[in-house]
Coordinates of C-alpha atoms and ligand atoms in Angstrom, one line a residue:
M1 CA 12.4 24.8 -7.5
K2 CA 8.7 25.5 -8.1
I3 CA 6.8 22.2 -8.2
T4 CA 3.1 21.3 -8.7
V5 CA 1.7 17.9 -7.6
V6 CA -1.7 16.9 -9.0
G7 CA -3.4 14.3 -6.7
T8 CA -3.1 14.5 -2.9
G9 CA -3.7 10.9 -2.0
Y10 CA -1.1 8.7 -0.1
V11 CA 1.5 9.3 -2.8
G12 CA 0.8 12.8 -4.1
L13 CA 0.5 14.3 -0.6
V14 CA 3.6 12.6 0.7
T15 CA 5.4 13.8 -2.5
G16 CA 4.2 17.4 -2.2
V17 CA 4.9 17.6 1.6
C18 CA 8.3 16.0 1.4
L19 CA 9.4 18.1 -1.6
S20 CA 8.4 21.2 0.3
D21 CA 10.4 19.9 3.3
L22 CA 13.4 19.6 0.9
G23 CA 13.1 23.3 0.3
H24 CA 11.0 23.4 -2.9
D25 CA 8.0 25.7 -3.4
V26 CA 5.1 23.4 -3.8
V27 CA 1.4 23.7 -4.9
C28 CA -0.7 20.6 -4.5
V29 CA -3.9 20.2 -6.6
D30 CA -6.8 17.9 -6.1
I31 CA -10.4 17.7 -7.4
D32 CA -11.6 16.6 -4.0
E33 CA -12.8 19.9 -2.4
K34 CA -13.2 18.4 1.0
K35 CA -9.7 17.0 1.0
I36 CA -8.3 20.4 -0.1
A37 CA -10.3 22.3 2.5
A38 CA -8.9 20.0 5.2
L39 CA -5.3 20.3 3.9
K40 CA -5.6 24.1 3.9
Q41 CA -6.4 23.8 7.6
G42 CA -3.3 21.7 8.1
T43 CA -5.2 18.4 8.5
V44 CA -3.9 15.2 6.8
P45 CA -7.0 13.3 5.6
F46 CA -5.5 9.9 6.3
Y47 CA -3.2 8.2 8.8
E48 CA 0.5 8.4 7.9
S49 CA 3.1 8.7 10.6
G50 CA 5.2 11.9 10.6
L51 CA 3.2 13.5 7.8
Q52 CA 1.2 15.9 9.9
E53 CA 4.3 17.7 11.3
L54 CA 5.9 18.2 7.9
L55 CA 2.6 19.4 6.4
Q56 CA 2.2 22.1 9.2
R57 CA 5.9 23.1 8.8
G58 CA 5.5 23.5 5.0
I59 CA 2.3 25.6 5.4
D60 CA 3.9 27.7 8.2
E61 CA 7.0 28.4 6.3
D62 CA 5.0 29.3 3.2
R63 CA 6.5 26.6 0.9
L64 CA 3.3 24.5 0.6
R65 CA -0.2 25.5 -0.7
F66 CA -3.3 23.6 -1.7
T67 CA -5.8 24.3 -4.4
T68 CA -8.6 22.7 -6.5
S69 CA -7.6 24.9 -9.4
I70 CA -5.5 23.1 -12.1
A71 CA -4.9 26.6 -13.6
E72 CA -3.3 27.8 -10.5
G73 CA -1.2 24.6 -10.4
A74 CA -0.1 24.9 -14.0
Q75 CA 0.8 28.5 -13.7
H76 CA 2.8 27.9 -10.5
A77 CA 5.5 25.6 -11.9
H78 CA 7.2 24.2 -14.9
V79 CA 7.6 20.8 -13.2
I80 CA 4.2 19.2 -12.7
F81 CA 3.8 15.8 -11.1
I82 CA 0.8 13.6 -11.8
A83 CA 0.1 11.4 -8.8
V84 CA -3.6 10.4 -9.2
G85 CA -4.9 6.9 -8.8
T86 CA -4.7 4.1 -11.3
P87 CA -7.1 1.5 -10.0
S88 CA -8.0 -1.8 -11.6
D89 CA -10.4 -1.7 -14.5
E90 CA -13.1 -4.4 -14.7
D91 CA -10.7 -6.6 -16.8
G92 CA -7.8 -6.1 -14.4
S93 CA -5.9 -3.6 -16.6
A94 CA -5.0 -0.2 -15.1
D95 CA -7.7 2.4 -15.4
L96 CA -5.9 5.4 -16.8
S97 CA -8.8 7.8 -16.9
A98 CA -7.6 10.0 -14.0
V99 CA -4.1 10.3 -15.4
L100 CA -5.5 11.1 -18.9
A101 CA -8.0 13.6 -17.3
V102 CA -5.1 15.5 -15.7
G103 CA -3.3 15.7 -19.1
D104 CA -6.5 16.9 -20.6
T105 CA -7.1 19.7 -18.0
L106 CA -3.4 20.8 -18.0
A107 CA -3.2 21.1 -21.8
P108 CA -4.8 24.5 -22.2
Y109 CA -2.4 26.1 -19.7
L110 CA 0.9 24.8 -21.2
Q111 CA 2.8 27.5 -22.9
K112 CA 4.7 27.7 -26.2
D113 CA 7.7 29.7 -24.9
K114 CA 8.1 28.1 -21.5
K115 CA 8.8 24.3 -21.4
T116 CA 6.9 22.3 -18.9
Y117 CA 8.0 18.9 -17.6
I118 CA 5.1 16.6 -16.9
V119 CA 6.3 13.9 -14.5
I120 CA 4.2 10.8 -14.1
K121 CA 4.5 9.5 -10.5
S122 CA 1.4 7.3 -10.6
T123 CA 2.0 3.6 -11.4
V124 CA 1.2 3.2 -15.1
P125 CA 1.6 0.6 -17.8
V126 CA 4.5 0.9 -20.2
G127 CA 3.5 3.4 -22.9
T128 CA 1.3 5.6 -20.8
S129 CA 3.6 8.6 -20.9
E130 CA 3.3 8.4 -24.7
L131 CA -0.5 8.3 -24.5
V132 CA -0.7 11.3 -22.2
A133 CA 1.7 13.2 -24.5
Q134 CA -0.4 12.4 -27.6
A135 CA -3.6 13.6 -25.8
I136 CA -1.9 16.9 -24.8
R137 CA -0.5 17.4 -28.3
E138 CA -3.9 17.0 -29.8
K139 CA -5.4 19.5 -27.5
A140 CA -2.5 22.0 -27.4
P141 CA -0.4 21.6 -30.5
Q142 CA 1.6 24.7 -29.6
A143 CA 2.6 23.6 -26.1
T144 CA 6.2 23.0 -25.3
F145 CA 6.5 20.1 -22.9
E146 CA 8.4 17.0 -22.1
M147 CA 7.2 13.8 -20.4
V148 CA 9.3 12.3 -17.5
S149 CA 8.6 9.1 -15.6
N150 CA 9.4 9.0 -11.9
P151 CA 7.6 6.1 -10.3
E152 CA 7.1 6.0 -6.5
F153 CA 8.2 3.1 -4.3
L154 CA 7.1 4.4 -0.8
R155 CA 5.3 2.1 1.5
E156 CA 2.2 3.3 3.3
G157 CA 2.9 3.3 7.0
A158 CA 6.5 4.4 6.4
A159 CA 5.9 6.8 3.6
V160 CA 7.7 9.8 4.8
K161 CA 10.8 7.8 5.8
D162 CA 10.7 6.0 2.5
F163 CA 10.4 9.2 0.5
M164 CA 13.2 10.9 2.4
N165 CA 15.5 7.8 2.4
P166 CA 14.6 5.8 -0.7
D167 CA 16.6 2.7 -1.7
R168 CA 16.7 4.3 -5.1
I169 CA 15.0 7.0 -7.2
V170 CA 14.1 6.1 -10.8
V171 CA 14.0 8.8 -13.5
G172 CA 12.9 7.9 -17.0
A173 CA 13.3 10.6 -19.7
E174 CA 14.2 10.8 -23.3
S175 CA 16.6 13.8 -23.0
K176 CA 19.4 14.9 -20.8
E177 CA 17.3 17.9 -19.7
G178 CA 14.6 15.6 -18.6
H179 CA 17.1 13.7 -16.4
D180 CA 18.7 16.9 -15.2
I181 CA 15.6 18.5 -14.1
L182 CA 14.8 15.7 -11.7
K183 CA 18.4 15.4 -10.6
A184 CA 18.1 19.1 -9.5
L185 CA 14.9 18.3 -7.7
Y186 CA 16.3 15.4 -5.8
I187 CA 19.8 16.8 -5.3
G188 CA 19.4 16.8 -1.5
L189 CA 18.7 13.1 -1.5
E190 CA 21.4 12.3 -4.0
R191 CA 24.0 14.1 -1.9
A192 CA 22.8 12.1 1.1
G193 CA 23.9 9.0 -0.8
R194 CA 20.6 7.9 -2.4
P195 CA 21.2 6.4 -5.8
I196 CA 19.3 7.6 -8.8
V197 CA 18.7 5.3 -11.7
Y198 CA 18.6 7.2 -15.0
T199 CA 16.8 5.4 -17.8
N200 CA 14.4 5.9 -20.6
I201 CA 10.7 6.4 -20.0
K202 CA 9.5 2.9 -20.9
S203 CA 12.1 1.2 -18.7
A204 CA 11.1 3.4 -15.8
E205 CA 7.4 2.5 -16.3
I206 CA 8.3 -1.2 -16.3
I207 CA 10.6 -0.9 -13.3
K208 CA 7.7 0.1 -11.0
Y209 CA 5.6 -2.9 -12.0
A210 CA 8.6 -5.2 -11.9
A211 CA 9.3 -4.2 -8.3
N212 CA 5.7 -4.8 -7.1
A213 CA 5.3 -8.0 -9.1
M214 CA 8.6 -9.4 -7.7
L215 CA 7.6 -8.6 -4.1
A216 CA 4.1 -10.2 -4.6
T217 CA 5.8 -13.2 -6.2
R218 CA 8.0 -13.7 -3.1
I219 CA 4.9 -13.6 -0.9
S220 CA 2.9 -16.0 -3.0
F221 CA 5.9 -18.3 -3.2
M222 CA 6.1 -18.6 0.6
N223 CA 2.3 -18.9 0.8
M224 CA 2.4 -21.8 -1.7
L225 CA 4.9 -23.5 0.6
S226 CA 2.9 -22.7 3.7
E227 CA 0.2 -25.0 2.5
L228 CA 2.7 -27.8 2.0
C229 CA 4.0 -27.1 5.5
E230 CA 0.6 -27.4 7.0
K231 CA -0.1 -30.7 5.3
E232 CA 3.3 -32.2 6.0
G233 CA 4.1 -30.7 9.4
G234 CA 6.8 -28.2 8.4
D235 CA 7.3 -24.8 9.8
I236 CA 7.2 -22.0 7.2
N237 CA 9.2 -19.6 9.5
H238 CA 12.0 -22.1 9.5
I239 CA 11.8 -22.5 5.7
A240 CA 12.1 -18.7 5.4
R241 CA 15.1 -18.6 7.7
G242 CA 16.7 -21.6 5.9
I243 CA 16.5 -20.0 2.5
G244 CA 16.7 -16.3 3.6
L245 CA 20.2 -16.8 4.9
D246 CA 21.3 -17.7 1.4
G247 CA 22.9 -14.5 0.2
R248 CA 21.4 -15.0 -3.3
I249 CA 17.9 -15.0 -1.8
G250 CA 18.0 -12.7 1.2
P251 CA 15.7 -12.7 4.2
R252 CA 13.1 -9.9 3.3
F253 CA 9.6 -10.5 2.0
L254 CA 9.6 -14.1 2.9
H255 CA 6.7 -13.9 5.4
A256 CA 3.8 -16.3 4.8
G257 CA 0.4 -15.0 5.8
V258 CA -3.2 -14.7 4.7
G259 CA -2.1 -13.0 1.5
Y260 CA -1.1 -9.6 0.2
G261 CA -3.7 -6.8 -0.1
G262 CA -3.6 -3.0 -0.3
S263 CA -4.0 -0.6 -3.1
C264 CA -0.9 -1.7 -5.0
F265 CA 0.1 -5.4 -5.2
P266 CA -3.2 -6.9 -6.2
K267 CA -3.9 -4.2 -8.9
D268 CA -0.3 -4.0 -10.1
V269 CA 0.0 -7.8 -10.5
K270 CA -3.2 -7.8 -12.5
A271 CA -2.2 -4.8 -14.6
V272 CA 1.2 -6.2 -15.6
T273 CA -0.4 -9.5 -16.3
R274 CA -2.8 -7.8 -18.7
T275 CA 0.1 -5.9 -20.3
L276 CA 2.1 -9.0 -20.8
A277 CA -0.8 -10.8 -22.3
A278 CA -1.7 -7.9 -24.6
K279 CA 1.8 -7.8 -25.9
D280 CA 1.8 -11.6 -26.5
C281 CA 4.4 -12.3 -23.7
A282 CA 4.2 -15.2 -21.3
A283 CA 2.1 -14.2 -18.3
E284 CA 1.6 -17.5 -16.5
L285 CA 4.0 -16.7 -13.6
L286 CA 2.0 -13.7 -12.5
L287 CA -1.4 -15.4 -13.1
A288 CA -0.2 -18.0 -10.6
V289 CA 1.0 -15.3 -8.1
D290 CA -2.5 -13.8 -8.1
S291 CA -4.3 -17.1 -7.9
I292 CA -2.2 -18.3 -5.0
N293 CA -3.0 -15.1 -3.2
K294 CA -6.7 -15.7 -3.6
H295 CA -6.3 -19.4 -2.6
Q296 CA -4.5 -18.4 0.6
R297 CA -7.4 -16.2 1.8
K298 CA -9.9 -18.9 0.9
R299 CA -7.9 -21.5 2.7
F300 CA -7.7 -19.4 5.8
I301 CA -11.5 -18.9 5.8
E302 CA -12.1 -22.6 5.3
R303 CA -9.7 -23.4 8.1
I304 CA -11.7 -21.2 10.5
L305 CA -15.1 -22.5 9.4
S306 CA -14.0 -26.2 9.6
T307 CA -12.6 -25.7 13.1
I308 CA -15.4 -23.8 14.8
E309 CA -19.2 -23.5 14.1
V310 CA -19.3 -19.7 14.0
A311 CA -23.1 -19.2 13.7
H312 CA -24.3 -17.0 16.6
K313 CA -20.8 -17.0 18.1
R314 CA -18.9 -13.9 19.1
I315 CA -15.7 -13.8 17.0
A316 CA -13.1 -11.1 17.7
V317 CA -11.0 -9.7 14.9
W318 CA -7.7 -7.8 15.6
G319 CA -6.5 -5.7 12.7
L320 CA -8.5 -4.5 9.7
A321 CA -6.1 -2.5 7.5
F322 CA -4.2 -4.4 4.9
K323 CA -1.0 -3.9 6.9
P324 CA 0.1 -2.2 10.1
R325 CA 0.7 1.6 10.5
T326 CA -1.9 2.5 7.9
D327 CA -5.7 3.1 7.8
D328 CA -5.9 2.0 4.2
M329 CA -8.6 -0.6 3.8
R330 CA -8.3 -1.1 0.0
E331 CA -8.2 -4.9 -0.8
A332 CA -7.6 -5.7 2.9
P333 CA -7.9 -9.4 3.5
A334 CA -9.8 -8.7 6.7
V335 CA -12.8 -7.6 4.6
D336 CA -13.1 -11.0 2.8
V337 CA -12.6 -12.9 6.0
I338 CA -15.2 -10.9 8.0
K339 CA -17.8 -11.1 5.1
A340 CA -17.4 -14.9 4.9
L341 CA -17.8 -15.3 8.7
K342 CA -20.8 -12.9 8.8
K343 CA -22.4 -15.0 6.0
A344 CA -21.9 -18.1 8.2
G345 CA -23.8 -16.3 11.0
A346 CA -20.9 -15.0 13.2
Q347 CA -21.2 -11.9 15.3
I348 CA -18.0 -9.9 14.6
V349 CA -16.4 -7.6 17.2
A350 CA -13.4 -5.9 15.6
F351 CA -10.5 -3.7 16.7
D352 CA -7.9 -1.8 14.7
P353 CA -5.8 1.0 16.2
V354 CA -6.4 3.4 13.2
A355 CA -8.4 1.8 10.4
Q356 CA -11.8 1.6 12.2
E357 CA -13.4 4.6 10.6
N358 CA -12.5 3.5 7.1
A359 CA -13.6 -0.1 7.9
Q360 CA -16.9 1.1 9.2
A361 CA -17.8 2.4 5.8
I362 CA -17.3 -1.0 4.1
L363 CA -18.3 -3.3 7.0
P364 CA -21.6 -1.9 8.3
D365 CA -22.7 -5.0 10.4
V366 CA -19.6 -5.2 12.5
T367 CA -19.3 -4.0 16.1
F368 CA -16.2 -1.9 16.5
V369 CA -14.6 -1.4 19.9
R370 CA -11.9 0.9 21.1
K371 CA -9.5 -1.6 22.8
A372 CA -8.1 -4.9 21.8
Y373 CA -9.1 -6.5 25.1
D374 CA -12.7 -5.3 24.6
A375 CA -12.9 -7.2 21.3
V376 CA -11.8 -10.5 22.9
T377 CA -13.9 -10.3 26.0
D378 CA -16.3 -13.3 25.9
A379 CA -15.2 -14.2 22.4
D380 CA -15.3 -17.8 21.1
A381 CA -12.3 -17.2 18.9
L382 CA -9.9 -14.5 17.9
I383 CA -8.7 -13.9 14.4
I384 CA -5.6 -11.8 13.8
M385 CA -5.6 -10.1 10.4
T386 CA -3.0 -7.3 10.8
E387 CA 0.4 -7.6 12.6
W388 CA 0.2 -4.3 14.6
D389 CA 3.0 -4.1 17.1
E390 CA 0.6 -3.7 20.0
F391 CA -0.6 -7.2 19.4
R392 CA 2.9 -8.6 19.8
G393 CA 3.3 -7.0 23.2
I394 CA -0.2 -7.7 24.5
D395 CA -0.8 -9.4 27.9
L396 CA -1.7 -12.9 26.7
E397 CA -2.6 -14.0 30.2
K398 CA -5.3 -11.3 30.3
V399 CA -6.5 -12.3 26.8
Y400 CA -6.8 -15.9 27.9
S401 CA -8.7 -15.0 31.0
V402 CA -11.3 -12.8 29.2
M403 CA -12.0 -15.1 26.2
K404 CA -14.8 -17.6 26.4
Q405 CA -12.7 -20.1 24.5
P406 CA -8.9 -19.8 24.1
L407 CA -8.9 -20.2 20.3
I408 CA -6.8 -18.0 18.0
F409 CA -6.5 -18.0 14.2
D410 CA -3.4 -16.0 13.3
G411 CA -3.3 -14.9 9.7
R412 CA 0.0 -13.0 10.2
N413 CA 2.1 -15.4 12.4
V414 CA 2.4 -12.8 15.1
Y415 CA 3.3 -15.1 18.0
E416 CA 5.9 -17.8 18.7
L417 CA 4.5 -21.3 18.9
E418 CA 6.2 -21.8 22.3
T419 CA 4.5 -18.7 23.7
M420 CA 1.1 -19.9 22.7
K421 CA 1.8 -23.3 24.2
R422 CA 2.8 -21.7 27.4
H423 CA -0.3 -19.7 27.6
N424 CA -2.6 -22.7 26.8
F425 CA -4.1 -21.4 23.7
R426 CA -5.3 -23.5 20.8
Y427 CA -3.4 -21.6 18.1
I428 CA -3.8 -22.0 14.4
S429 CA -1.4 -20.0 12.3
I430 CA -0.1 -20.0 8.7
G431 CA 2.3 -22.8 7.5
R432 CA 3.1 -23.9 11.1
P433 CA 2.0 -26.8 13.2
E434 CA -1.2 -26.2 15.2
V435 CA -0.6 -25.6 18.9
K436 CA -3.1 -27.5 21.2
P437 CA -3.6 -26.7 24.8
Ligands
NAD1 P1 -5.2 7.8 -3.8 O1 -6.5 7.2 -4.3 O2 -5.0 7.8 -2.4 O3 -5.2 9.3 -4.3 C1 -5.5 9.8 -5.6 C2 -5.9 11.3 -5.5 O4 -6.0 11.8 -6.8 C3 -7.2 11.5 -4.8 O5 -7.1 12.4 -3.8 C4 -8.1 12.0 -5.9 O6 -9.1 12.9 -5.5 C5 -7.1 12.7 -6.8 N1 -7.6 12.9 -8.2 C6 -8.2 12.0 -9.0 N2 -8.4 12.5 -10.2 C7 -7.9 13.8 -10.2 C8 -7.8 14.9 -11.1 N3 -8.3 14.7 -12.4 N4 -7.2 16.0 -10.8 C9 -6.7 16.1 -9.5 N5 -6.7 15.2 -8.6 C10 -7.3 14.0 -8.9 O7 -4.1 7.1 -4.6 P2 -2.6 6.8 -4.1 O8 -2.6 5.6 -3.2 O9 -1.9 8.0 -3.7 O10 -1.9 6.3 -5.5 C11 -1.6 7.2 -6.5 C12 -0.7 6.4 -7.5 O11 0.5 6.1 -6.9 C13 -1.3 5.1 -8.0 O12 -1.0 5.0 -9.4 C14 -0.7 4.1 -7.2 O13 -0.6 2.8 -7.8 C15 0.7 4.7 -7.0 N6 1.4 4.2 -5.8 C16 0.7 4.1 -4.6 C17 1.4 3.7 -3.5 C18 0.7 3.5 -2.2 O14 1.3 2.9 -1.3 N7 -0.5 4.0 -2.0 C19 2.8 3.5 -3.5 C20 3.5 3.7 -4.7 C21 2.8 4.0 -5.9

C-alpha cells in the first residue's frame, strides 16, 4: 500500500520505517528541514536501537522517501498518518495546534473523487478526530475523506520491537472500510498473531490515554507505598513481589523509583485529567497520580540534601535520560534533581551512555564525561537517575576505590541491598532500608 506519515519524531519515523519494512511504499513528511535532510542521507536524528538498519534498507530498496512537502505527501497516498507532537499546553491540556495544522495544510490536496483516509496516530483527547474533520470540511468542502484513529503504544528504547510485535493494535473508525483499510495495512502483523481491537473513533482515542494513565497510576501507587516503607522499615521490592504474584495484579510496572518522566506519562496524565474535569467527570484519582509523582522527586532531592552538604562538593550523576535505551530528555527526573543540587552549590559531573548531547542543551553548567568511572572519580556522592544495564554490571570495587566518599543515592533501585553491604557503600535507595557500611 502507499502510505504517507506526517511527523518524523520518535513515533512518526518508527511508524514510517517499520511500515516500509512490512512492504509498504512510504513517504514521510516533516516541517523540520534539518531532520529531513539527515533522513535523506540515511541518518536517524535520535537514538533508537535497530531503527538505523531498517531506515537504510527502506531507502536502498526504494520503499521509503522523505520530504518537507505536504503536497508530495498528500499526492503519494490515500492513507495519511498524522504523527506530530501533542505536548502539554500551559493549563495541562493537550496542545493540538500541530495536529490541526497538518489537517489545515492537507485540506487543499484532498480530492473529490479519490477517498483519503486520515489516520491520527498522535495521542489526542477524545473528540479530536472530529475537530480535525470539521476543520478540513470548512477548508475543503468537496474533499472525500474519512477519519481513522490508530493510537501508538510503542516504548522509546524498544520502539522497533514494539511496533513489529505489538501487544495489540487499536483501530477506531466509523465505517467498515475504515477498519478494513488498516486491517490491510497491518495484515502481516495480524497473521503473525497480533490482535487488532476494532472500535469506534472515540473509544480508540480514550484507549490510548487509559493505557498511559493506568501505567502511571501503578507507578505512583508503588511510589506512595515506598514512602511508607522508608518510614516503617519495609522493602518496596518485597511488596512488589508479594502483590505481583497475585494473578489479578501481575508483576509488571510495580517498580518504585524517583518517579515517571518522559514525553508521554506526565503530559498524558495531565491531559486526561483536564478532559475528565472539562466533561464534569471525577478526576481526583489522576490528580493524585500526578501529585505523588512530583512528591517522589521532591522527596528524593530532600533526602540527598539532608544527608550530605553538597555545596562545593563533586557529585556524580549516572543516567540522564528519562529511562534507559533512549536519548530523550523530555521531563527527565534527572533535570530537576541536577538543578536542585546545582542551586545548593554542588559541582555536577554526569554520565549517560547516549543522552549527553541532548542533556547538554538543557543543563549548561554540568560537566559531562565519557565514562561512568570518570564521573565517580573523586566524587563525594553518586546519584543514579537512569537504570542503564551497564550500571548493573559495573565493577563496584573499582567504583568504591575511586570515590572520595562511598555514598550512593539510587533513584532506580539498581542494586541488591546485600551487594551494597558487601561492597561497604552507604546506599540510599527508594522504599528500602538504608545500607550503612
Ligand atoms: P516528536 O516531538 O518526537 O516528533 C514530532 C514531529 O512532528 C517533529 O519531527 C516535528 O518537526 C513534526 N511536526 C510538527 N508539526 C508538523 C507539521 N505541521 N507538519 C509536519 N511535521 C510536523 O513527537 P513523538 O514523541 O514522536 O510523539 C508524537 C505523538 O505520538 C505524540 O502525540 C505522542 O504523545 C505520541 N506518542 C509518543 C510516544 C513516544 O514514546 N514518544 C509513544 C506513543 C505515542
